[in-house]
Amino acid sequence: MKRLMVVYGTRPEAIKMAPVIEALDRSPLFEPTVTVTAQHRGLLDQVHALFGIRADHDLDILSRHQSLADITVRVLAGLCPVLERERPDAVLVQGDTTTAFAGALAAFYHRVPVAHLEAGLRTDDRYAPFPEEINRRLATQLASLHLAPTAHARDNLLRDGVPPSSVVVTGNTVVDALRWAVGRTAHYGDPALADLDDLPRRVLLVTAHRRESWDGGMESIGGALADLARSEPGLLIVLPLHPNPVVRAAILPQLAGLDGVRLTEPLPYGAFARLMNRAHLILTDSGGIQEEGPGLGKPVLVMRDTTERPEALRAGTSRLVGTDRERIVKEVRRLLHDRAAYAAMAKAVNPYGDGRAADRTVRAVGHWLGLCPPPEEFRPAPDSAEFPPAPDSAACGAAERGAGGRASAPEAAGVEHRLAAQRGASDAAEGVVVHEQHHDVRVPHGRGDVDEPDGACACQ
């Protein structure tokens, strides 16, 4: 039996690690040790409660106004003594957060081999996304085993000079987690969504947060959503608002007071999984939702100019639309009114996983450590429908709505007041940098995922 230390610190990492931890607990090959940095605090605890995870070591590094350098230094300072005491046979890190990079670096300093889950994602632009692109490239240099979610990610690693023998295509464990969460139908937990499943209207689920869109892009997104709310009476736009004040200042005044728009705080993972399943289509700049939406048969329009997750583009289940106001409106309307176009994208075929990535991951690590034969690698299966249909999306009613313009400051302030009332006192008191590419903005976070409520990227 080998000692494997699992290291993570953010909500998206926790979601993607949860199925692996469960598989490790079932395996006779490993004695797992869960070590969290708590780069997120309340967010991490919420995922742990959902999946029933208890950490063996909690570094609790979160501090107000933390910078990228602060996170890196605190992870190294906290993790090195734990590695010295535990002396694991290997360390497993996930994705592209600063915890993943610094965790791999700490293991390297102690000559402990590193396995990197979700390895090989690339945009080939070191500043987009920032700092994730460099974090994952540095993790690649530090890792000895590379657990690629897709064949495309494997090819990226091989192009970077990684030996083929050290790469295993596992699928993405976020699909395992999503499959588990959708099957449990969590409560939405927000009064704005209380009647959502009883409405005949089609739902456009929207998330937006990326720094690349701050220079005019967020205003354009807000304008596009306002245009859609005014012109599509059969559509209900649901937007879990990112708590970053830059994002809210750009979007909220354009939407506050409009019929056909429901604004919420970021939702816990289980509730967000239910919301994705309820949606007719998804408009997002999230990385994780690009992985999850296809598994639910939801067309995903990506408000970015590039993506490190091109598999869904090739499969036809997602499309890059950027942040241009007119283009966003045009692409959403096309999917609302062109049944053939919608059907072409609404395929319940997920190029990112089949729900068995965690088991492949455990077997791949076991083989790497000489404990068992290798797993059969993941290959997408065409025409595989893994999830139940959404409660609603075919029927669309034409609810009456008033004409709406840009909200007044009091209206926008009223929405903020209502949203703030939904946040717990402990959450409001806990400061966090909501996304490391936003490390120059310091705001308190709300309940749930403050960066990408999908399960994907956060305070990287």
Coordinates of C-alpha atoms in Angstrom, one line a residue:
M1 CA 0.0 0.0 0.0
K2 CA 1.3 3.4 -1.0
R3 CA 0.8 6.7 0.7
L4 CA -0.6 9.3 -1.7
M5 CA -1.1 12.9 -0.6
V6 CA -3.9 14.7 -2.4
V7 CA -3.3 18.5 -2.4
Y8 CA -5.8 21.2 -3.4
G9 CA -7.1 24.5 -2.1
T10 CA -10.0 25.9 -4.2
R11 CA -13.6 25.1 -4.9
P12 CA -13.1 23.8 -8.5
E13 CA -10.1 21.7 -7.4
A14 CA -12.2 20.2 -4.6
I15 CA -15.0 19.3 -7.0
K16 CA -12.7 17.6 -9.4
M17 CA -10.7 15.9 -6.6
A18 CA -13.8 14.6 -4.8
P19 CA -14.5 11.6 -7.1
V20 CA -10.8 10.7 -6.9
I21 CA -10.7 10.8 -3.1
E22 CA -13.8 8.5 -3.0
A23 CA -12.1 6.1 -5.5
L24 CA -8.9 6.2 -3.4
D25 CA -10.8 5.4 -0.3
R26 CA -12.3 2.3 -2.1
S27 CA -8.9 1.2 -3.4
P28 CA -6.8 -1.4 -1.5
L29 CA -3.7 0.1 -3.2
F30 CA -3.5 3.4 -1.4
E31 CA -3.5 5.1 1.9
P32 CA -4.7 8.6 0.9
T33 CA -4.0 11.8 2.8
V34 CA -6.1 14.8 2.0
T35 CA -4.2 18.1 2.5
V36 CA -6.0 21.4 1.7
T37 CA -4.4 24.8 1.5
A38 CA -7.8 26.6 1.9
Q39 CA -6.8 29.1 -0.8
H40 CA -10.6 29.3 -0.6
R41 CA -12.2 28.9 2.8
G42 CA -16.0 29.0 2.8
L43 CA -16.1 27.8 -0.8
L44 CA -13.9 24.8 0.0
D45 CA -15.9 23.9 3.1
Q46 CA -19.1 24.0 1.1
V47 CA -17.8 21.4 -1.3
H48 CA -16.4 19.2 1.5
A49 CA -19.8 19.2 3.2
L50 CA -21.5 18.3 -0.1
F51 CA -19.2 15.4 -0.8
G52 CA -18.5 14.3 2.8
I53 CA -14.8 15.0 2.7
R54 CA -12.7 15.6 5.8
A55 CA -9.2 16.9 5.4
D56 CA -6.3 15.3 7.2
H57 CA -4.3 18.6 7.1
D58 CA -5.7 22.1 6.6
L59 CA -3.2 24.8 6.0
D60 CA -5.8 27.6 6.2
I61 CA -3.8 30.0 4.2
L62 CA -6.6 32.4 3.2
S63 CA -6.0 36.0 4.3
R64 CA -7.5 39.3 3.4
H65 CA -6.0 41.1 0.4
Q66 CA -3.9 38.1 -0.5
S67 CA -1.9 38.3 -3.7
L68 CA -0.5 35.7 -6.0
A69 CA 2.8 35.9 -4.3
D70 CA 1.1 35.6 -0.8
I71 CA -0.6 32.4 -1.9
T72 CA 2.5 30.9 -3.3
V73 CA 4.6 31.7 -0.3
R74 CA 2.0 30.5 2.2
V75 CA 1.4 27.2 0.3
L76 CA 5.1 26.5 0.3
A77 CA 5.6 27.4 4.0
G78 CA 2.6 25.4 5.1
L79 CA 3.0 22.3 2.9
C80 CA 6.8 21.7 3.3
P81 CA 6.5 20.7 7.1
V82 CA 3.6 18.4 6.3
L83 CA 5.5 16.7 3.6
E84 CA 8.4 16.3 5.9
R85 CA 6.2 14.6 8.5
E86 CA 4.1 12.5 6.2
R87 CA 6.7 11.4 3.7
P88 CA 4.2 10.3 1.1
D89 CA 5.2 8.1 -1.8
A90 CA 3.6 10.6 -4.3
V91 CA 1.6 13.9 -4.4
L92 CA -1.4 14.5 -6.6
V93 CA -2.3 18.0 -7.6
Q94 CA -5.1 19.2 -9.9
G95 CA -5.4 21.7 -12.7
D96 CA -4.0 25.2 -12.9
T97 CA -4.4 27.0 -9.6
T98 CA -1.5 28.5 -7.7
T99 CA -2.1 25.8 -5.1
A100 CA -1.5 23.2 -7.8
F101 CA 1.7 24.9 -8.9
A102 CA 3.1 25.6 -5.4
G103 CA 2.0 22.2 -4.2
A104 CA 4.0 20.5 -7.0
L105 CA 6.9 22.7 -6.3
A106 CA 6.9 21.8 -2.6
A107 CA 6.8 18.1 -3.5
F108 CA 9.7 18.6 -5.8
Y109 CA 11.7 20.3 -3.1
H110 CA 11.2 17.2 -1.0
R111 CA 12.0 14.8 -3.9
V112 CA 8.4 13.5 -3.8
P113 CA 7.1 12.5 -7.3
V114 CA 4.1 14.5 -8.6
A115 CA 1.1 13.3 -10.5
H116 CA -0.8 16.1 -12.3
L117 CA -4.6 15.7 -12.8
E118 CA -6.1 17.6 -15.7
A119 CA -2.7 18.0 -17.3
G120 CA -2.1 19.4 -20.8
L121 CA -4.6 22.3 -21.2
R122 CA -3.1 25.1 -23.3
T123 CA -4.0 28.4 -24.9
D124 CA -0.4 29.1 -26.0
D125 CA -0.9 32.7 -24.6
R126 CA 0.9 33.0 -21.2
Y127 CA -1.4 35.9 -20.2
A128 CA -4.7 34.4 -21.2
P129 CA -6.0 33.1 -18.9
F130 CA -3.8 34.7 -16.3
P131 CA -2.2 33.2 -14.2
E132 CA -3.6 29.7 -15.1
E133 CA -1.7 29.2 -18.3
I134 CA 1.7 29.6 -16.6
N135 CA 0.6 27.6 -13.5
R136 CA -0.3 24.6 -15.6
R137 CA 2.8 24.8 -17.7
L138 CA 5.0 25.0 -14.5
A139 CA 3.1 22.0 -13.1
T140 CA 3.9 20.1 -16.2
Q141 CA 7.6 20.7 -15.7
L142 CA 7.4 19.5 -12.1
A143 CA 5.2 16.4 -12.6
S144 CA 6.3 12.9 -13.4
L145 CA 2.8 11.5 -14.3
H146 CA 0.5 13.5 -16.5
L147 CA -3.2 12.6 -16.3
A148 CA -4.6 14.2 -19.4
P149 CA -8.4 14.6 -19.6
T150 CA -8.5 14.3 -23.4
A151 CA -6.5 13.1 -26.4
H152 CA -6.0 16.8 -27.3
A153 CA -4.5 17.6 -23.9
R154 CA -2.2 14.5 -24.4
D155 CA -1.1 15.9 -27.7
N156 CA -0.3 19.2 -26.1
L157 CA 1.9 17.5 -23.6
L158 CA 3.7 15.5 -26.3
R159 CA 4.3 18.7 -28.2
D160 CA 5.9 20.1 -25.1
G161 CA 8.3 17.2 -25.0
V162 CA 6.7 15.1 -22.2
P163 CA 7.5 11.4 -22.7
P164 CA 4.5 9.5 -24.0
S165 CA 5.0 6.8 -21.4
S166 CA 4.2 9.3 -18.6
V167 CA 0.9 10.4 -20.1
V168 CA -2.5 8.7 -19.5
V169 CA -5.8 10.0 -20.9
T170 CA -8.3 9.6 -18.1
G171 CA -11.2 11.8 -19.0
N172 CA -12.1 14.7 -16.7
T173 CA -13.2 14.0 -13.2
V174 CA -15.6 17.0 -13.3
V175 CA -18.0 14.8 -15.3
D176 CA -17.9 12.2 -12.5
A177 CA -18.7 14.9 -10.0
L178 CA -21.5 16.4 -12.2
R179 CA -23.1 13.0 -12.7
W180 CA -23.2 12.6 -9.0
A181 CA -24.6 16.1 -8.3
V182 CA -27.3 16.0 -11.0
G183 CA -28.6 12.8 -9.6
R184 CA -29.3 14.3 -6.2
T185 CA -31.4 17.4 -7.3
A186 CA -30.1 19.8 -4.7
H187 CA -32.3 22.8 -3.6
Y188 CA -31.6 26.0 -5.5
G189 CA -31.4 27.8 -2.2
D190 CA -32.2 31.2 -3.6
P191 CA -35.7 32.8 -3.5
A192 CA -35.3 34.1 -7.0
L193 CA -35.2 30.6 -8.3
A194 CA -38.0 29.1 -6.2
D195 CA -40.5 28.8 -9.1
L196 CA -37.9 28.1 -11.8
D197 CA -38.9 24.5 -12.5
D198 CA -42.6 25.5 -12.8
L199 CA -42.2 28.1 -15.4
P200 CA -42.7 27.3 -19.1
R201 CA -40.1 29.8 -20.3
R202 CA -36.8 28.7 -21.7
V203 CA -33.8 29.5 -19.5
L204 CA -30.6 31.2 -20.7
L205 CA -28.0 30.5 -18.0
V206 CA -25.2 33.2 -17.9
T207 CA -21.9 33.4 -16.1
A208 CA -19.3 36.1 -16.7
H209 CA -16.2 37.1 -14.8
R210 CA -13.0 37.1 -16.8
R211 CA -10.5 39.9 -16.5
E212 CA -9.9 39.8 -20.3
S213 CA -13.4 41.2 -20.6
W214 CA -13.0 44.1 -18.2
D215 CA -12.0 46.7 -20.7
G216 CA -15.5 47.2 -22.3
G217 CA -16.3 43.5 -22.7
M218 CA -18.4 43.3 -19.5
E219 CA -20.5 46.3 -20.5
S220 CA -21.0 44.7 -23.9
I221 CA -22.2 41.5 -22.3
G222 CA -24.6 43.4 -20.0
G223 CA -26.0 45.2 -23.0
A224 CA -26.5 42.0 -25.0
L225 CA -28.4 40.5 -22.1
A226 CA -30.6 43.6 -21.8
D227 CA -31.3 43.4 -25.5
L228 CA -32.3 39.8 -25.2
A229 CA -34.5 40.4 -22.2
R230 CA -36.4 43.1 -24.0
S231 CA -36.8 41.3 -27.3
E232 CA -37.4 37.6 -26.2
P233 CA -40.5 37.4 -24.0
G234 CA -40.3 33.6 -23.9
L235 CA -36.8 33.7 -22.5
L236 CA -35.8 33.8 -18.8
I237 CA -32.2 34.9 -18.2
V238 CA -30.6 33.6 -15.0
L239 CA -27.4 35.2 -14.0
P240 CA -25.5 34.2 -10.8
L241 CA -23.6 37.5 -10.4
H242 CA -19.9 37.4 -9.8
P243 CA -19.1 39.4 -6.6
N244 CA -16.3 41.3 -8.1
P245 CA -17.3 45.0 -8.1
V246 CA -15.9 45.6 -11.5
V247 CA -18.1 42.9 -13.0
R248 CA -21.2 44.1 -11.1
A249 CA -20.7 47.7 -12.0
A250 CA -20.6 46.8 -15.7
I251 CA -23.5 44.4 -15.8
L252 CA -26.0 45.0 -13.0
P253 CA -27.2 48.5 -13.9
Q254 CA -28.2 47.3 -17.4
L255 CA -30.3 44.4 -16.0
A256 CA -31.7 45.5 -12.7
G257 CA -35.4 46.0 -12.9
L258 CA -35.8 44.1 -16.3
D259 CA -38.5 41.5 -16.5
G260 CA -37.2 38.2 -17.7
V261 CA -34.0 38.5 -15.7
R262 CA -33.3 36.7 -12.4
L263 CA -30.1 37.8 -10.6
T264 CA -28.7 35.6 -7.8
E265 CA -25.5 35.3 -5.8
P266 CA -23.2 32.5 -6.9
L267 CA -24.8 29.2 -6.1
P268 CA -23.4 26.1 -4.3
Y269 CA -22.2 23.4 -6.7
G270 CA -25.2 21.1 -6.2
A271 CA -27.6 23.9 -6.9
F272 CA -25.7 25.1 -9.9
A273 CA -25.6 21.6 -11.4
R274 CA -29.4 21.5 -11.1
L275 CA -29.6 25.0 -12.8
M276 CA -27.4 23.8 -15.7
N277 CA -29.7 20.8 -16.2
R278 CA -32.7 23.2 -16.2
A279 CA -31.2 25.6 -18.7
H280 CA -32.1 25.5 -22.4
L281 CA -28.7 27.0 -23.4
I282 CA -25.7 28.4 -21.6
L283 CA -23.7 31.7 -22.2
T284 CA -20.5 31.7 -20.3
D285 CA -16.8 32.6 -20.1
S286 CA -16.2 29.7 -17.7
G287 CA -13.7 27.0 -18.4
G288 CA -15.5 24.4 -16.3
I289 CA -18.9 24.9 -17.8
Q290 CA -17.4 24.2 -21.2
E291 CA -16.7 20.7 -19.9
E292 CA -20.0 20.2 -18.1
G293 CA -22.5 21.7 -20.5
P294 CA -22.0 19.1 -23.3
G295 CA -22.6 16.3 -20.9
L296 CA -26.1 17.7 -20.2
G297 CA -26.9 18.3 -23.8
K298 CA -26.8 22.0 -23.4
P299 CA -25.4 24.2 -26.2
V300 CA -22.6 26.4 -24.8
L301 CA -21.8 29.8 -26.2
V302 CA -18.4 30.9 -25.0
M303 CA -17.8 34.6 -24.4
R304 CA -14.1 34.4 -25.1
D305 CA -11.8 34.7 -28.2
T306 CA -9.8 31.6 -27.4
T307 CA -10.2 28.6 -25.2
E308 CA -7.9 25.9 -23.7
R309 CA -10.8 23.5 -24.1
P310 CA -11.3 23.1 -27.9
E311 CA -12.7 19.6 -27.8
A312 CA -16.3 20.8 -27.5
L313 CA -15.7 23.2 -30.4
R314 CA -14.7 20.3 -32.6
A315 CA -17.6 18.2 -31.3
G316 CA -20.0 21.1 -32.2
T317 CA -21.4 21.4 -28.7
S318 CA -19.9 24.8 -28.0
R319 CA -19.1 27.9 -30.0
L320 CA -16.8 30.9 -29.4
V321 CA -18.8 34.2 -29.6
G322 CA -16.5 36.7 -27.9
T323 CA -17.9 39.7 -26.1
D324 CA -19.3 41.7 -29.0
R325 CA -22.8 42.8 -28.1
E326 CA -24.4 42.2 -31.5
R327 CA -22.8 38.8 -32.0
I328 CA -23.9 37.5 -28.6
V329 CA -27.5 38.5 -29.3
K330 CA -27.3 37.0 -32.8
E331 CA -25.9 33.7 -31.7
V332 CA -28.4 33.3 -28.8
R333 CA -31.3 34.2 -31.0
R334 CA -30.1 31.7 -33.6
L335 CA -30.3 28.9 -31.1
L336 CA -33.7 30.1 -29.8
H337 CA -35.4 30.2 -33.2
D338 CA -33.5 27.8 -35.4
R339 CA -34.4 24.3 -34.3
A340 CA -31.9 22.6 -36.6
A341 CA -29.1 24.8 -35.3
Y342 CA -30.1 24.1 -31.7
A343 CA -30.4 20.3 -32.3
A344 CA -26.9 20.3 -33.9
M345 CA -25.4 21.6 -30.7
A346 CA -27.6 19.9 -28.1
K347 CA -25.9 16.6 -28.2
A348 CA -25.5 14.7 -24.9
V349 CA -22.0 13.7 -26.0
N350 CA -19.3 14.9 -23.7
P351 CA -15.8 14.9 -25.2
Y352 CA -14.5 15.4 -21.7
G353 CA -15.5 12.3 -19.8
D354 CA -17.8 9.3 -19.2
G355 CA -18.1 9.3 -15.4
R356 CA -15.3 6.9 -14.9
A357 CA -12.3 9.3 -14.9
A358 CA -11.7 8.9 -11.1
D359 CA -11.3 5.1 -11.4
R360 CA -8.9 5.5 -14.3
T361 CA -6.9 8.1 -12.4
V362 CA -6.5 5.8 -9.4
R363 CA -5.5 2.9 -11.6
A364 CA -3.1 5.1 -13.6
V365 CA -1.4 6.3 -10.4
G366 CA -1.3 2.7 -9.2
H367 CA 0.4 1.5 -12.4
W368 CA 2.9 4.4 -12.2
L369 CA 3.9 3.2 -8.7
G370 CA 4.1 -0.4 -9.8
L371 CA 1.0 -1.7 -8.1
C372 CA -1.3 -2.7 -10.9
P373 CA -1.8 -2.9 -14.7
P374 CA -2.6 0.3 -16.6
P375 CA -6.1 1.5 -17.2
E376 CA -7.8 1.5 -20.5
E377 CA -7.6 5.1 -21.6
F378 CA -10.7 7.3 -22.1
R379 CA -12.2 7.7 -25.6
P380 CA -15.4 9.6 -26.1
A381 CA -18.3 7.4 -27.0
P382 CA -20.6 9.0 -29.7
D383 CA -24.3 9.3 -29.0
S384 CA -24.0 8.5 -25.3
A385 CA -26.6 10.2 -23.2
E386 CA -25.5 10.1 -19.6
F387 CA -27.8 12.6 -17.9
P388 CA -31.6 12.9 -17.5
P389 CA -33.3 15.5 -19.7
A390 CA -33.9 19.0 -18.2
P391 CA -37.2 19.5 -16.5
D392 CA -38.4 21.8 -19.1
S393 CA -36.7 23.2 -22.1
A394 CA -38.9 22.5 -25.0
A395 CA -42.0 24.5 -24.2
C396 CA -41.7 28.3 -24.2
G397 CA -44.3 30.6 -23.0
A398 CA -44.7 34.2 -23.8
A399 CA -44.9 36.0 -20.5
E400 CA -45.8 39.6 -20.5
R401 CA -43.1 42.0 -19.7
G402 CA -42.6 45.7 -19.4
A403 CA -40.3 47.7 -21.5
G404 CA -37.0 48.2 -19.7
G405 CA -34.1 50.4 -20.0
R406 CA -30.9 50.8 -18.1
A407 CA -31.7 50.6 -14.4
S408 CA -31.4 53.7 -12.2
A409 CA -28.8 53.8 -9.5
P410 CA -31.4 53.2 -6.8
E411 CA -32.8 50.1 -8.7
A412 CA -29.3 48.7 -9.0
A413 CA -28.6 49.4 -5.4
G414 CA -31.8 47.7 -4.5
V415 CA -30.7 44.5 -6.3
E416 CA -27.3 44.6 -4.5
H417 CA -29.1 45.1 -1.2
R418 CA -31.3 42.0 -1.8
L419 CA -28.4 39.9 -2.9
A420 CA -26.3 41.0 0.1
A421 CA -29.1 40.0 2.4
Q422 CA -28.7 36.4 1.1
R423 CA -25.1 36.2 2.2
G424 CA -24.2 34.9 5.7
A425 CA -22.4 37.1 8.1
S426 CA -19.4 34.8 8.2
D427 CA -19.1 34.9 4.4
A428 CA -19.4 38.7 4.3
A429 CA -16.6 39.0 6.8
E430 CA -14.3 36.6 4.9
G431 CA -12.1 38.4 2.4
V432 CA -10.9 36.6 -0.7
V433 CA -9.4 37.5 -4.1
V434 CA -12.2 36.1 -6.2
H435 CA -10.0 35.0 -9.1
E436 CA -6.3 35.3 -9.2
Q437 CA -6.4 37.0 -12.5
H438 CA -8.3 39.6 -10.5
H439 CA -5.7 39.8 -7.8
D440 CA -5.7 43.5 -7.7
V441 CA -9.4 43.6 -6.6
R442 CA -10.2 42.7 -3.0
V443 CA -13.9 42.0 -2.2
P444 CA -15.7 39.8 0.3
H445 CA -17.2 36.7 -1.3
G446 CA -20.7 35.4 -1.2
R447 CA -22.0 32.0 -0.5
G448 CA -21.1 29.5 -3.2
D449 CA -18.5 29.8 -5.9
V450 CA -17.4 33.4 -6.3
D451 CA -15.5 32.9 -9.5
E452 CA -17.1 30.3 -11.7
P453 CA -20.2 28.8 -10.1
D454 CA -19.8 25.8 -12.5
G455 CA -17.2 23.9 -10.7
A456 CA -14.5 24.9 -12.7
C457 CA -11.9 27.7 -12.2
A458 CA -11.5 29.9 -9.1
C459 CA -9.0 32.0 -7.3
Q460 CA -6.5 30.3 -9.4

